[in-house]
Short mmCIF file of C-alpha atoms (C1' of nucleotides) in Angstrom, two decimals:
data_model
loop_
_atom_site.label_atom_id
_atom_site.label_comp_id
_atom_site.label_asym_id
_atom_site.label_seq_id
_atom_site.Cartn_x
_atom_site.Cartn_y
_atom_site.Cartn_z
CA UNK A 1 -0.03 -0.06 -0.13
CA UNK A 2 3.00 2.34 0.42
CA UNK A 3 3.21 3.04 -3.15
CA UNK A 4 -0.21 4.72 -3.03
CA UNK A 5 0.59 6.78 -0.20
CA UNK A 6 3.80 8.25 -1.85
CA UNK A 7 1.73 9.00 -4.91
CA UNK A 8 -0.76 10.65 -2.78
CA UNK A 9 2.23 12.45 -0.87
CA UNK A 10 3.80 13.90 -4.12
CA UNK A 11 0.24 14.87 -5.69
CA UNK A 12 -0.60 16.66 -2.55
CA UNK A 13 2.23 19.20 -3.79
CA UNK A 14 0.72 19.63 -7.15
CA UNK A 15 -1.36 17.68 -9.88
CA UNK A 16 1.14 15.35 -12.03
CA UNK A 17 0.69 13.06 -15.12
CA UNK A 18 2.06 9.23 -14.87
CA UNK A 19 5.16 10.38 -16.79
CA UNK A 20 6.13 12.87 -14.49
CA UNK A 21 5.52 10.71 -11.41
CA UNK A 22 7.81 8.15 -13.06
CA UNK A 23 10.57 10.67 -13.63
CA UNK A 24 10.16 11.33 -9.91
CA UNK A 25 10.18 7.75 -8.61
CA UNK A 26 12.79 6.42 -11.04
CA UNK A 27 15.08 9.48 -10.37
CA UNK A 28 18.66 9.27 -9.89
CA UNK A 29 18.82 11.30 -6.78
CA UNK A 30 17.26 8.80 -4.69
CA UNK A 31 14.19 9.79 -2.47
CA UNK A 32 12.45 7.62 0.12
CA UNK A 33 10.52 5.50 -2.34
CA UNK A 34 11.13 4.20 -5.89
CA UNK A 35 8.90 2.22 -8.26
CA UNK A 36 9.04 1.62 -12.11
CA UNK A 37 6.41 3.15 -14.40
CA UNK A 38 4.83 -0.23 -15.12
CA UNK A 39 3.79 -0.22 -11.45
CA UNK A 40 2.78 3.53 -11.21
CA UNK A 41 0.32 3.65 -14.33
CA UNK A 42 -1.94 0.84 -13.00
CA UNK A 43 -1.75 2.20 -9.30
CA UNK A 44 -3.04 5.53 -10.68
CA UNK A 45 -5.87 3.90 -12.50
CA UNK A 46 -6.83 1.99 -9.17
CA UNK A 47 -6.38 5.02 -7.03
CA UNK A 48 -8.73 6.97 -9.52
CA UNK A 49 -11.29 4.16 -9.29
CA UNK A 50 -11.13 4.37 -5.38
CA UNK A 51 -11.88 7.99 -5.58
CA UNK A 52 -8.35 9.21 -4.10
CA UNK A 53 -7.35 11.02 -7.04
CA UNK A 54 -9.02 12.46 -10.19
CA UNK A 55 -7.60 12.34 -13.57
CA UNK A 56 -8.34 15.02 -16.26
CA UNK A 57 -7.21 14.33 -19.73
CA UNK A 58 -5.07 16.75 -21.66
CA UNK A 59 -4.01 16.65 -25.27
CA UNK A 60 -0.57 17.87 -26.42
CA UNK A 61 -0.31 18.53 -30.39
CA UNK A 62 -3.05 16.73 -31.97
CA UNK A 63 -3.19 13.32 -30.40
CA UNK A 64 -0.62 12.97 -27.60
CA UNK A 65 -2.87 12.45 -24.70
CA UNK A 66 -1.87 12.38 -21.06
CA UNK A 67 -3.91 12.00 -17.61
CA UNK A 68 -3.03 14.74 -15.18
CA UNK A 69 -4.07 13.47 -11.60
CA UNK A 70 -4.93 15.61 -8.80
CA UNK A 71 -5.34 14.43 -5.12
CA UNK A 72 -9.20 14.50 -3.99
CA UNK A 73 -10.47 15.49 -0.54
CA UNK A 74 -10.93 11.65 0.19
CA UNK A 75 -7.38 11.06 -0.87
CA UNK A 76 -6.07 13.79 1.47
CA UNK A 77 -8.28 12.16 4.13
CA UNK A 78 -6.63 8.91 3.32
CA UNK A 79 -2.92 10.11 3.37
CA UNK A 80 -3.57 11.94 6.73
CA UNK A 81 -5.01 8.92 8.13
CA UNK A 82 -2.24 6.82 7.28
CA UNK A 83 0.55 9.41 8.20
CA UNK A 84 -1.29 9.59 11.68
CA UNK A 85 -1.43 5.70 12.45
CA UNK A 86 1.20 3.94 14.13
CA UNK A 87 3.39 2.10 11.68
CA UNK A 88 2.77 -1.63 11.74
CA UNK A 89 6.29 -3.38 12.59
CA UNK A 90 7.70 -4.66 9.38
CA UNK A 91 9.39 -8.18 9.62
CA UNK A 92 13.02 -8.23 9.89
CA UNK A 93 14.54 -8.86 6.52
CA UNK A 94 17.87 -7.32 5.58
CA UNK A 95 19.65 -9.16 2.83
CA UNK A 96 23.00 -7.26 3.33
CA UNK A 97 23.10 -8.38 7.12
CA UNK A 98 21.99 -11.90 6.20
CA UNK A 99 25.04 -12.06 3.61
CA UNK A 100 27.30 -10.44 6.42
CA UNK A 101 26.20 -13.40 8.67
CA UNK A 102 28.18 -16.03 6.52
CA UNK A 103 31.29 -13.85 5.93
CA UNK A 104 33.05 -16.43 8.17
CA UNK A 105 32.57 -19.04 5.35
CA UNK A 106 34.47 -17.29 2.71
CA UNK A 107 38.09 -15.97 2.15
CA UNK A 108 38.51 -12.70 4.48
CA UNK A 109 39.79 -10.71 1.25
CA UNK A 110 36.44 -11.47 -0.60
CA UNK A 111 34.40 -10.49 2.51
CA UNK A 112 36.48 -7.16 2.95
CA UNK A 113 35.88 -6.41 -0.69
CA UNK A 114 32.13 -6.85 -0.52
CA UNK A 115 32.13 -4.73 2.58
CA UNK A 116 34.16 -2.03 0.83
CA UNK A 117 31.40 -1.92 -1.93
CA UNK A 118 28.81 -1.61 0.84
CA UNK A 119 30.55 1.38 2.20
CA UNK A 120 30.98 3.08 -1.31
CA UNK A 121 27.31 2.68 -1.76
CA UNK A 122 26.28 3.98 1.49
CA UNK A 123 28.51 6.93 0.90
CA UNK A 124 26.74 7.55 -2.28
CA UNK A 125 23.52 7.38 -0.64
CA UNK A 126 24.62 9.82 2.17
CA UNK A 127 25.93 12.41 -0.62
CA UNK A 128 22.73 12.47 -2.36
CA UNK A 129 20.83 12.70 0.60
CA UNK A 130 22.88 15.28 2.21
CA UNK A 131 22.46 17.35 -1.13
CA UNK A 132 18.70 16.96 -1.06
CA UNK A 133 18.41 17.92 2.67
CA UNK A 134 20.49 21.17 2.02
CA UNK A 135 18.22 21.89 -0.86
CA UNK A 136 15.30 21.23 1.26
CA UNK A 137 16.50 23.65 4.04
CA UNK A 138 17.17 26.17 1.05
CA UNK A 139 13.61 25.68 -0.07
CA UNK A 140 15.44 24.96 -3.38
CA UNK A 141 13.56 21.86 -4.62
CA UNK A 142 10.60 22.09 -7.19
CA UNK A 143 8.16 20.24 -5.22
CA UNK A 144 8.82 21.89 -2.09
CA UNK A 145 8.17 25.36 -3.60
CA UNK A 146 4.87 23.94 -5.13
CA UNK A 147 3.84 22.81 -1.71
CA UNK A 148 4.59 25.64 0.14
CA UNK A 149 2.60 27.73 -2.21
CA UNK A 150 -0.58 26.32 -0.31
CA UNK A 151 0.59 26.77 2.95
CA UNK A 152 0.70 29.93 5.20
CA UNK A 153 4.26 31.44 5.25
CA UNK A 154 4.53 31.47 8.91
CA UNK A 155 4.54 27.38 8.67
CA UNK A 156 7.36 27.35 5.96
CA UNK A 157 10.08 27.05 8.14
CA UNK A 158 8.39 24.18 10.04
CA UNK A 159 7.48 22.23 7.04
CA UNK A 160 11.07 22.58 5.46
CA UNK A 161 12.66 21.45 8.80
CA UNK A 162 10.40 18.57 9.32
CA UNK A 163 11.05 17.43 5.44
CA UNK A 164 14.59 17.89 5.79
CA UNK A 165 14.62 15.88 9.08
CA UNK A 166 13.65 12.67 7.23
CA UNK A 167 16.69 13.02 5.20
CA UNK A 168 18.80 13.35 8.21
CA UNK A 169 17.34 10.04 9.33
CA UNK A 170 18.18 8.33 6.07
CA UNK A 171 21.66 9.94 6.42
CA UNK A 172 22.10 8.56 10.04
CA UNK A 173 21.12 5.06 9.03
CA UNK A 174 23.51 4.90 6.21
CA UNK A 175 26.22 6.40 8.29
CA UNK A 176 25.63 3.69 10.87
CA UNK A 177 25.88 1.00 8.02
CA UNK A 178 29.04 2.56 7.01
CA UNK A 179 30.73 2.90 10.25
CA UNK A 180 29.55 -0.74 11.16
CA UNK A 181 30.97 -1.96 7.68
CA UNK A 182 34.44 -0.09 8.41
CA UNK A 183 34.42 -1.85 11.99
CA UNK A 184 33.88 -5.24 10.21
CA UNK A 185 36.99 -4.50 7.89
CA UNK A 186 39.12 -4.12 10.95
CA UNK A 187 37.71 -7.33 12.38
CA UNK A 188 38.65 -9.22 9.21
CA UNK A 189 41.95 -7.79 9.08
CA UNK A 190 42.72 -9.04 12.47
CA UNK A 191 43.48 -12.61 11.22
CA UNK A 192 44.49 -12.05 7.60
CA UNK B 1 16.42 -15.17 -3.74
CA UNK B 2 17.28 -14.19 -0.33
CA UNK B 3 15.31 -16.72 1.47
CA UNK B 4 17.04 -19.50 -0.12
CA UNK B 5 20.29 -18.21 1.12
CA UNK B 6 18.86 -17.77 4.50
CA UNK B 7 17.82 -21.36 4.47
CA UNK B 8 21.13 -22.74 3.13
CA UNK B 9 22.75 -20.50 5.72
CA UNK B 10 20.78 -22.32 8.52
CA UNK B 11 21.08 -25.70 7.11
CA UNK B 12 24.77 -25.22 6.89
CA UNK B 13 24.84 -25.58 10.71
CA UNK B 14 22.88 -28.82 10.70
CA UNK B 15 20.09 -30.70 8.84
CA UNK B 16 16.72 -29.65 9.74
CA UNK B 17 12.90 -30.19 8.76
CA UNK B 18 10.63 -27.77 7.48
CA UNK B 19 8.95 -27.30 10.81
CA UNK B 20 12.25 -26.64 12.72
CA UNK B 21 13.10 -24.05 9.98
CA UNK B 22 9.68 -22.43 10.56
CA UNK B 23 9.92 -22.12 14.11
CA UNK B 24 13.29 -20.55 13.52
CA UNK B 25 12.11 -17.98 10.78
CA UNK B 26 9.02 -17.17 12.64
CA UNK B 27 10.74 -16.91 15.94
CA UNK B 28 9.96 -14.05 18.47
CA UNK B 29 13.46 -13.14 19.16
CA UNK B 30 13.97 -11.58 15.73
CA UNK B 31 16.83 -12.73 13.81
CA UNK B 32 18.01 -11.16 10.27
CA UNK B 33 15.37 -12.74 8.10
CA UNK B 34 11.92 -14.10 8.60
CA UNK B 35 9.28 -15.99 6.50
CA UNK B 36 6.30 -17.91 7.15
CA UNK B 37 5.84 -21.80 6.70
CA UNK B 38 3.70 -21.29 3.66
CA UNK B 39 6.93 -19.78 1.98
CA UNK B 40 9.45 -22.16 3.42
CA UNK B 41 7.86 -25.63 2.63
CA UNK B 42 7.75 -24.66 -1.36
CA UNK B 43 11.14 -23.07 -1.31
CA UNK B 44 12.51 -26.34 0.11
CA UNK B 45 11.01 -28.57 -2.55
CA UNK B 46 12.39 -26.06 -5.25
CA UNK B 47 15.95 -26.14 -3.59
CA UNK B 48 15.89 -29.98 -3.64
CA UNK B 49 15.00 -29.99 -7.17
CA UNK B 50 18.02 -27.52 -7.86
CA UNK B 51 20.33 -29.78 -5.86
CA UNK B 52 21.12 -27.25 -3.38
CA UNK B 53 19.87 -29.36 -0.37
CA UNK B 54 18.91 -33.24 -0.04
CA UNK B 55 15.96 -34.31 1.75
CA UNK B 56 15.70 -37.75 3.61
CA UNK B 57 12.22 -38.88 4.89
CA UNK B 58 11.76 -39.86 8.69
CA UNK B 59 8.65 -41.42 10.37
CA UNK B 60 7.68 -40.64 13.75
CA UNK B 61 5.29 -43.03 15.40
CA UNK B 62 3.54 -45.07 12.56
CA UNK B 63 2.70 -42.39 10.05
CA UNK B 64 3.92 -38.88 10.84
CA UNK B 65 6.44 -38.15 8.02
CA UNK B 66 8.92 -35.39 7.93
CA UNK B 67 11.63 -34.40 5.40
CA UNK B 68 15.13 -33.78 6.89
CA UNK B 69 16.88 -31.47 4.72
CA UNK B 70 20.73 -31.09 4.63
CA UNK B 71 22.83 -28.77 2.34
CA UNK B 72 24.74 -30.43 -0.58
CA UNK B 73 28.14 -29.41 -1.99
CA UNK B 74 26.47 -27.65 -4.59
CA UNK B 75 24.40 -25.82 -2.01
CA UNK B 76 27.50 -24.92 -0.08
CA UNK B 77 28.99 -23.55 -3.09
CA UNK B 78 26.14 -21.44 -4.23
CA UNK B 79 25.98 -20.03 -0.55
CA UNK B 80 29.79 -19.21 -0.78
CA UNK B 81 29.39 -17.57 -4.15
CA UNK B 82 26.46 -15.49 -3.19
CA UNK B 83 28.16 -14.58 -0.01
CA UNK B 84 31.43 -13.37 -1.75
CA UNK B 85 29.53 -11.22 -4.38
CA UNK B 86 28.99 -7.57 -4.09
CA UNK B 87 25.64 -6.92 -2.98
CA UNK B 88 23.16 -5.29 -5.46
CA UNK B 89 22.00 -2.21 -4.43
CA UNK B 90 18.38 -2.21 -3.59
CA UNK B 91 16.01 0.37 -4.32
CA UNK B 92 15.45 2.86 -1.62
CA UNK B 93 11.96 2.16 -0.12
CA UNK B 94 11.28 2.76 3.60
CA UNK B 95 7.78 3.12 4.55
CA UNK B 96 8.30 4.72 7.95
CA UNK B 97 10.48 7.44 6.34
CA UNK B 98 7.93 7.87 3.94
CA UNK B 99 5.35 8.42 6.52
CA UNK B 100 7.69 10.79 8.46
CA UNK B 101 7.82 12.88 5.36
CA UNK B 102 4.24 14.11 5.83
CA UNK B 103 4.28 14.79 9.36
CA UNK B 104 3.77 18.33 8.58
CA UNK B 105 0.28 17.34 7.31
CA UNK B 106 -1.00 16.43 10.79
CA UNK B 107 -1.66 17.37 14.23
CA UNK B 108 2.00 17.50 15.87
CA UNK B 109 0.59 15.42 18.93
CA UNK B 110 -0.42 12.53 16.45
CA UNK B 111 3.08 12.68 14.58
CA UNK B 112 4.79 12.65 18.05
CA UNK B 113 2.78 9.58 19.04
CA UNK B 114 3.74 7.81 15.93
CA UNK B 115 7.33 8.66 16.53
CA UNK B 116 7.23 7.40 20.14
CA UNK B 117 5.64 4.00 18.95
CA UNK B 118 8.51 3.77 16.55
CA UNK B 119 11.04 4.34 19.22
CA UNK B 120 9.48 1.65 21.48
CA UNK B 121 9.74 -0.75 18.37
CA UNK B 122 13.40 0.03 17.79
CA UNK B 123 14.08 -0.27 21.68
CA UNK B 124 12.64 -3.68 21.46
CA UNK B 125 14.45 -4.99 18.67
CA UNK B 126 17.69 -3.41 20.35
CA UNK B 127 17.08 -5.44 23.37
CA UNK B 128 16.38 -8.67 21.49
CA UNK B 129 19.46 -8.13 19.29
CA UNK B 130 21.75 -7.26 22.22
CA UNK B 131 20.70 -10.53 23.96
CA UNK B 132 21.29 -12.38 20.74
CA UNK B 133 24.73 -10.74 20.44
CA UNK B 134 25.78 -11.68 23.88
CA UNK B 135 24.89 -15.37 23.59
CA UNK B 136 26.73 -15.64 20.37
CA UNK B 137 29.72 -14.30 22.15
CA UNK B 138 29.20 -16.68 25.04
CA UNK B 139 28.69 -19.32 22.37
CA UNK B 140 25.32 -19.80 23.90
CA UNK B 141 23.07 -20.57 21.09
CA UNK B 142 22.07 -23.91 19.70
CA UNK B 143 22.85 -23.08 16.07
CA UNK B 144 26.36 -21.70 16.75
CA UNK B 145 27.23 -24.71 18.91
CA UNK B 146 26.22 -27.04 16.05
CA UNK B 147 28.11 -25.05 13.42
CA UNK B 148 31.47 -24.85 15.68
CA UNK B 149 31.28 -28.55 15.70
CA UNK B 150 32.67 -28.72 12.14
CA UNK B 151 35.27 -26.02 12.53
CA UNK B 152 38.65 -25.93 14.09
CA UNK B 153 38.64 -24.67 17.71
CA UNK B 154 41.25 -22.20 16.49
CA UNK B 155 38.90 -20.64 14.45
CA UNK B 156 35.91 -20.40 17.13
CA UNK B 157 36.68 -17.10 18.43
CA UNK B 158 36.81 -15.38 14.95
CA UNK B 159 33.46 -17.02 13.83
CA UNK B 160 31.65 -15.99 16.85
CA UNK B 161 32.89 -12.50 16.89
CA UNK B 162 32.06 -12.27 13.10
CA UNK B 163 28.51 -13.36 13.76
CA UNK B 164 27.97 -11.13 16.79
CA UNK B 165 29.14 -8.26 14.68
CA UNK B 166 26.19 -8.58 12.27
CA UNK B 167 23.88 -8.03 15.24
CA UNK B 168 26.02 -5.07 16.38
CA UNK B 169 25.21 -3.56 12.98
CA UNK B 170 21.54 -4.23 13.46
CA UNK B 171 21.72 -2.71 16.71
CA UNK B 172 23.57 0.42 15.31
CA UNK B 173 20.92 1.02 12.73
CA UNK B 174 18.02 0.68 15.07
CA UNK B 175 19.81 2.84 17.57
CA UNK B 176 20.39 5.39 14.81
CA UNK B 177 16.57 5.28 13.93
CA UNK B 178 15.50 5.64 17.84
CA UNK B 179 18.10 8.69 18.25
CA UNK B 180 16.68 10.37 14.93
CA UNK B 181 12.83 9.80 16.08
CA UNK B 182 13.88 11.52 19.43
CA UNK B 183 15.19 14.37 17.61
CA UNK B 184 12.07 14.51 15.71
CA UNK B 185 10.03 14.68 18.90
CA UNK B 186 12.04 17.77 19.79
CA UNK B 187 11.34 19.29 16.31
CA UNK B 188 7.66 18.80 17.00
CA UNK B 189 7.58 20.18 20.43
CA UNK B 190 9.25 23.58 19.26
CA UNK B 191 5.83 24.79 17.85
CA UNK B 192 3.43 22.86 19.89
"C1'" DT C 1 14.67 12.75 -41.21
"C1'" DA C 2 16.55 11.27 -37.48
"C1'" DC C 3 16.89 11.35 -32.57
"C1'" DA C 4 16.02 12.61 -27.82
"C1'" DC C 5 12.22 12.95 -25.12
"C1'" DC C 6 7.03 12.52 -24.03
"C1'" DA C 7 3.48 9.19 -22.69
"C1'" DT C 8 1.18 5.11 -21.48
"C1'" DG C 9 0.61 0.51 -21.75
"C1'" DT C 10 0.87 -5.21 -21.27
"C1'" DA C 11 2.70 -9.76 -19.48
"C1'" DA C 12 5.37 -13.22 -17.36
"C1'" DG C 13 7.44 -14.38 -13.17
"C1'" DT C 14 8.99 -13.92 -8.26
"C1'" DG C 15 8.56 -13.00 -3.41
"C1'" DG C 16 5.64 -12.31 0.47
"C1'" DT C 17 1.01 -12.12 3.28
"C1'" DT C 18 -3.02 -14.10 5.05
"C1'" DA C 19 -6.06 -17.43 5.28
"C1'" DC C 20 -7.77 -22.03 4.97
"C1'" DA C 21 -6.96 -26.98 5.59
"C1'" DT C 22 -5.73 -31.55 7.34
"C1'" DG C 23 -3.91 -34.98 10.21
"C1'" DA C 24 -0.64 -37.36 13.93
"C1'" DT C 25 1.82 -37.59 18.23
"C1'" DT C 26 2.66 -36.97 23.11
"C1'" DG C 27 1.50 -35.86 27.66
"C1'" DA C 28 -1.38 -34.22 31.35
"C1'" DT D 1 -9.81 -37.72 26.12
"C1'" DC D 2 -8.21 -33.34 25.41
"C1'" DA D 3 -5.10 -29.95 24.27
"C1'" DA D 4 -0.43 -28.38 22.80
"C1'" DT D 5 2.55 -29.40 19.57
"C1'" DC D 6 4.47 -31.81 15.48
"C1'" DA D 7 4.17 -31.64 10.66
"C1'" DT D 8 3.18 -30.29 5.95
"C1'" DG D 9 0.40 -28.68 2.62
"C1'" DT D 10 -2.84 -25.20 -0.83
"C1'" DA D 11 -4.87 -20.81 -2.64
"C1'" DA D 12 -5.80 -16.18 -3.37
"C1'" DC D 13 -4.02 -11.78 -3.41
"C1'" DC D 14 -0.67 -7.88 -3.66
"C1'" DA D 15 4.03 -5.77 -4.64
"C1'" DC D 16 7.68 -5.70 -7.25
"C1'" DT D 17 10.92 -6.82 -11.27
"C1'" DT D 18 12.02 -7.16 -15.96
"C1'" DA D 19 11.12 -7.13 -20.52
"C1'" DC D 20 8.34 -6.28 -24.33
"C1'" DA D 21 5.52 -2.98 -27.04
"C1'" DT D 22 3.35 1.23 -29.34
"C1'" DG D 23 3.17 5.61 -30.84
"C1'" DG D 24 3.40 11.19 -30.89
"C1'" DT D 25 5.99 15.39 -30.47
"C1'" DG D 26 9.67 18.91 -30.89
"C1'" DT D 27 13.87 20.30 -32.71
"C1'" DA D 28 18.54 20.30 -34.73
#
DNA sequence: TACACCATGTAAGTGGTTACATGATTGA
DNA sequence: TCAATCATGTAACCACTTACATGGTGTA
């Protein structure tokens, strides 16, 4: 169900068509959720059926049709209800930690190389999220600008701070993973 | 594919039947992977077909049959190959951070309550993982004891340390999340 | 006119969730 | 004999991945 809420959350900023949403969810600077267009288009149709969003057809040129979706009152309610509900505990399932659990079965050098790749990946994520966080604090992202347009200026600071804080969380998690992996490299080196 | 590797990793310690594996993967003290029996039994049959494990039927009483699966040489190879391969970057998809991204849309008190529930959940995980980590360092888990039986005593320390380190990682991530959520509570309180 | 981009779709397969279903064994 | 536990299955549904598929528009 999270994809639907992600879509609702983006559409709350402004109406978009499937292609724009696709670019958003497949974008290189990773966000908090991702999805391919093959998942997005059917989801939008289901959500329209459910009355959470409303589509309006537009024509570019003479034939190129696109459906621009806006969030409905019902969609806003659904989003707010979901955001305000305690999150159901997800089952523990972390493929990288699972892999790390069996590092003792392979050559320490190989294990170290896997850890180094993991560190590099976390660093990349951290860099992207840091940039995004800064942009939010500077109110320098398209979506945030659109969003703030419908909110009283007195709240702008608070909203930007809260959004930026989410990326601080993703950064903190990635940092914890990178630090942990570096400690793992030290453990592996001890007996090499 | 990770479930298969998780099963291989457990069976590397000793042969087990589906029921034992089910108890392991549905267990209350959460491990690094989980799965219901409805997923485990078919997976075991597929893995046997693929030659990764080998089943031997046993009868308890007069009729109660069970299949005890052992890892094969091919299964060991597959597990080692997977463990030694750089982990494919998973798409970013975190339902809790997604939810947190829209905290500005609801009453700060509601948002705070959602964060508090998250903190409580992370604390629970930390407690379970800490206990498990200590048990590993004391060589006080069934599975580790079984595993060490086939390894030279000189390596026991190293193996226990590496396994325990994985849980240190899970703890570090949960701690980062809890700390982040507490910081979120402070942000929400500022304008309440 | 060719290429990059706009725009939307389908289909097959895998992984995971939830519920339904059945029967044997052990011990109080 | 009753309940807890042992033991294994099926089915429907949803989420996600990967690949295939089609055609329009704008511009160099």
